[in-house]
C-alpha positions as protocol buffer text, in pm:
chain_id: "A"
residue {
  index: 1
  type: UNK
  ca { x: -718 y: 2345 z: 1056 }
}
residue {
  index: 2
  type: UNK
  ca { x: -918 y: 2733 z: 1125 }
}
residue {
  index: 3
  type: UNK
  ca { x: -818 y: 2765 z: 1408 }
}
residue {
  index: 4
  type: UNK
  ca { x: -438 y: 2791 z: 1322 }
}
residue {
  index: 5
  type: UNK
  ca { x: -236 y: 3076 z: 1251 }
}
residue {
  index: 6
  type: UNK
  ca { x: 24 y: 2872 z: 998 }
}
residue {
  index: 7
  type: UNK
  ca { x: -55 y: 2507 z: 754 }
}
residue {
  index: 8
  type: UNK
  ca { x: 296 y: 2311 z: 882 }
}
residue {
  index: 9
  type: UNK
  ca { x: 321 y: 1988 z: 697 }
}
residue {
  index: 10
  type: UNK
  ca { x: 452 y: 1776 z: 922 }
}
residue {
  index: 11
  type: UNK
  ca { x: 117 y: 1883 z: 1154 }
}
residue {
  index: 12
  type: UNK
  ca { x: -125 y: 1946 z: 978 }
}
residue {
  index: 13
  type: UNK
  ca { x: -125 y: 1763 z: 715 }
}
residue {
  index: 14
  type: UNK
  ca { x: 41 y: 1382 z: 709 }
}
residue {
  index: 15
  type: UNK
  ca { x: -323 y: 1189 z: 625 }
}
residue {
  index: 16
  type: UNK
  ca { x: -560 y: 1442 z: 553 }
}
residue {
  index: 17
  type: UNK
  ca { x: -753 y: 1467 z: 293 }
}
residue {
  index: 18
  type: UNK
  ca { x: -536 y: 1695 z: 16 }
}
residue {
  index: 19
  type: UNK
  ca { x: -711 y: 1872 z: -293 }
}
residue {
  index: 20
  type: UNK
  ca { x: -474 y: 2017 z: -512 }
}
residue {
  index: 21
  type: UNK
  ca { x: -393 y: 2214 z: -797 }
}
residue {
  index: 22
  type: UNK
  ca { x: -326 y: 1962 z: -1151 }
}
residue {
  index: 23
  type: UNK
  ca { x: 9 y: 2115 z: -1148 }
}
residue {
  index: 24
  type: UNK
  ca { x: 106 y: 2157 z: -803 }
}
residue {
  index: 25
  type: UNK
  ca { x: 198 y: 1748 z: -697 }
}
residue {
  index: 26
  type: UNK
  ca { x: 490 y: 1749 z: -1041 }
}
residue {
  index: 27
  type: UNK
  ca { x: 640 y: 2087 z: -851 }
}
residue {
  index: 28
  type: UNK
  ca { x: 977 y: 1992 z: -695 }
}
residue {
  index: 29
  type: UNK
  ca { x: 968 y: 2322 z: -519 }
}
residue {
  index: 30
  type: UNK
  ca { x: 657 y: 2105 z: -330 }
}
residue {
  index: 31
  type: UNK
  ca { x: 804 y: 1823 z: -243 }
}
residue {
  index: 32
  type: UNK
  ca { x: 1134 y: 2028 z: -90 }
}
residue {
  index: 33
  type: UNK
  ca { x: 878 y: 2206 z: 90 }
}
residue {
  index: 34
  type: UNK
  ca { x: 738 y: 1949 z: 190 }
}
residue {
  index: 35
  type: UNK
  ca { x: 1101 y: 1767 z: 347 }
}
residue {
  index: 36
  type: UNK
  ca { x: 947 y: 1459 z: 196 }
}
residue {
  index: 37
  type: UNK
  ca { x: 650 y: 1368 z: 386 }
}
residue {
  index: 38
  type: UNK
  ca { x: 495 y: 1377 z: -10 }
}
residue {
  index: 39
  type: UNK
  ca { x: 429 y: 992 z: 41 }
}
residue {
  index: 40
  type: UNK
  ca { x: 276 y: 1062 z: 359 }
}
residue {
  index: 41
  type: UNK
  ca { x: 31 y: 1311 z: 228 }
}
residue {
  index: 42
  type: UNK
  ca { x: -331 y: 1174 z: 134 }
}
residue {
  index: 43
  type: UNK
  ca { x: -408 y: 1315 z: -210 }
}
residue {
  index: 44
  type: UNK
  ca { x: -812 y: 1262 z: -259 }
}
residue {
  index: 45
  type: UNK
  ca { x: -772 y: 1461 z: -600 }
}
residue {
  index: 46
  type: UNK
  ca { x: -721 y: 1850 z: -773 }
}
residue {
  index: 47
  type: UNK
  ca { x: -860 y: 2086 z: -953 }
}
residue {
  index: 48
  type: UNK
  ca { x: -791 y: 2303 z: -1219 }
}
residue {
  index: 49
  type: UNK
  ca { x: -1042 y: 2579 z: -1147 }
}
residue {
  index: 50
  type: UNK
  ca { x: -1027 y: 2641 z: -749 }
}
residue {
  index: 51
  type: UNK
  ca { x: -1418 y: 2727 z: -731 }
}
residue {
  index: 52
  type: UNK
  ca { x: -1465 y: 2345 z: -787 }
}
residue {
  index: 53
  type: UNK
  ca { x: -1198 y: 2270 z: -533 }
}
residue {
  index: 54
  type: UNK
  ca { x: -1374 y: 2503 z: -282 }
}
residue {
  index: 55
  type: UNK
  ca { x: -1746 y: 2337 z: -289 }
}
residue {
  index: 56
  type: UNK
  ca { x: -1541 y: 2063 z: -220 }
}
residue {
  index: 57
  type: UNK
  ca { x: -1383 y: 2176 z: 127 }
}
residue {
  index: 58
  type: UNK
  ca { x: -1771 y: 2360 z: 215 }
}
residue {
  index: 59
  type: UNK
  ca { x: -1889 y: 1973 z: 185 }
}
residue {
  index: 60
  type: UNK
  ca { x: -1629 y: 1898 z: 394 }
}
residue {
  index: 61
  type: UNK
  ca { x: -1439 y: 1630 z: 163 }
}
residue {
  index: 62
  type: UNK
  ca { x: -1064 y: 1769 z: 188 }
}
residue {
  index: 63
  type: UNK
  ca { x: -868 y: 1974 z: 257 }
}
residue {
  index: 64
  type: UNK
  ca { x: -735 y: 2253 z: -63 }
}
residue {
  index: 65
  type: UNK
  ca { x: -409 y: 2431 z: -117 }
}
residue {
  index: 66
  type: UNK
  ca { x: -397 y: 2777 z: -306 }
}
residue {
  index: 67
  type: UNK
  ca { x: -234 y: 3071 z: -306 }
}
residue {
  index: 68
  type: UNK
  ca { x: -435 y: 3349 z: -151 }
}
residue {
  index: 69
  type: UNK
  ca { x: -694 y: 3568 z: -273 }
}
residue {
  index: 70
  type: UNK
  ca { x: -790 y: 3288 z: -564 }
}
residue {
  index: 71
  type: UNK
  ca { x: -1219 y: 3277 z: -414 }
}
residue {
  index: 72
  type: UNK
  ca { x: -1355 y: 3521 z: -138 }
}
residue {
  index: 73
  type: UNK
  ca { x: -1296 y: 3422 z: 198 }
}
residue {
  index: 74
  type: UNK
  ca { x: -1522 y: 3730 z: 391 }
}
residue {
  index: 75
  type: UNK
  ca { x: -1811 y: 3727 z: 554 }
}
residue {
  index: 76
  type: UNK
  ca { x: -2013 y: 3408 z: 553 }
}
residue {
  index: 77
  type: UNK
  ca { x: -1828 y: 3157 z: 311 }
}
residue {
  index: 78
  type: UNK
  ca { x: -1751 y: 2945 z: 525 }
}
residue {
  index: 79
  type: UNK
  ca { x: -1386 y: 2905 z: 434 }
}
residue {
  index: 80
  type: UNK
  ca { x: -1050 y: 3112 z: 577 }
}
residue {
  index: 81
  type: UNK
  ca { x: -707 y: 3087 z: 454 }
}
residue {
  index: 82
  type: UNK
  ca { x: -379 y: 2955 z: 619 }
}
residue {
  index: 83
  type: UNK
  ca { x: -40 y: 2991 z: 515 }
}
residue {
  index: 84
  type: UNK
  ca { x: 214 y: 2756 z: 433 }
}
residue {
  index: 85
  type: UNK
  ca { x: 506 y: 2723 z: 742 }
}
residue {
  index: 86
  type: UNK
  ca { x: 761 y: 2747 z: 639 }
}
residue {
  index: 87
  type: UNK
  ca { x: 634 y: 2960 z: 316 }
}
residue {
  index: 88
  type: UNK
  ca { x: 670 y: 2782 z: 19 }
}
residue {
  index: 89
  type: UNK
  ca { x: 822 y: 2975 z: -360 }
}
């Protein structure tokens, strides 16, 4: 996933273990963004604080969907941010 410039719902998220914020799954714009692919996504957990989700990502448990700049991705952190495409508004 880190090698891609952007994340497309139909190419990169279907069948992958996803970790989202507790409120994201309930947002209608996320369902619209995914072009009704929501039922094909494999949501394995939710988080209230992104730091907790980052620990799961570092352990290889899944991919976390979040906003940019919520955690440091510089240096030796091993985490990268990739924007969603199309952009989620």
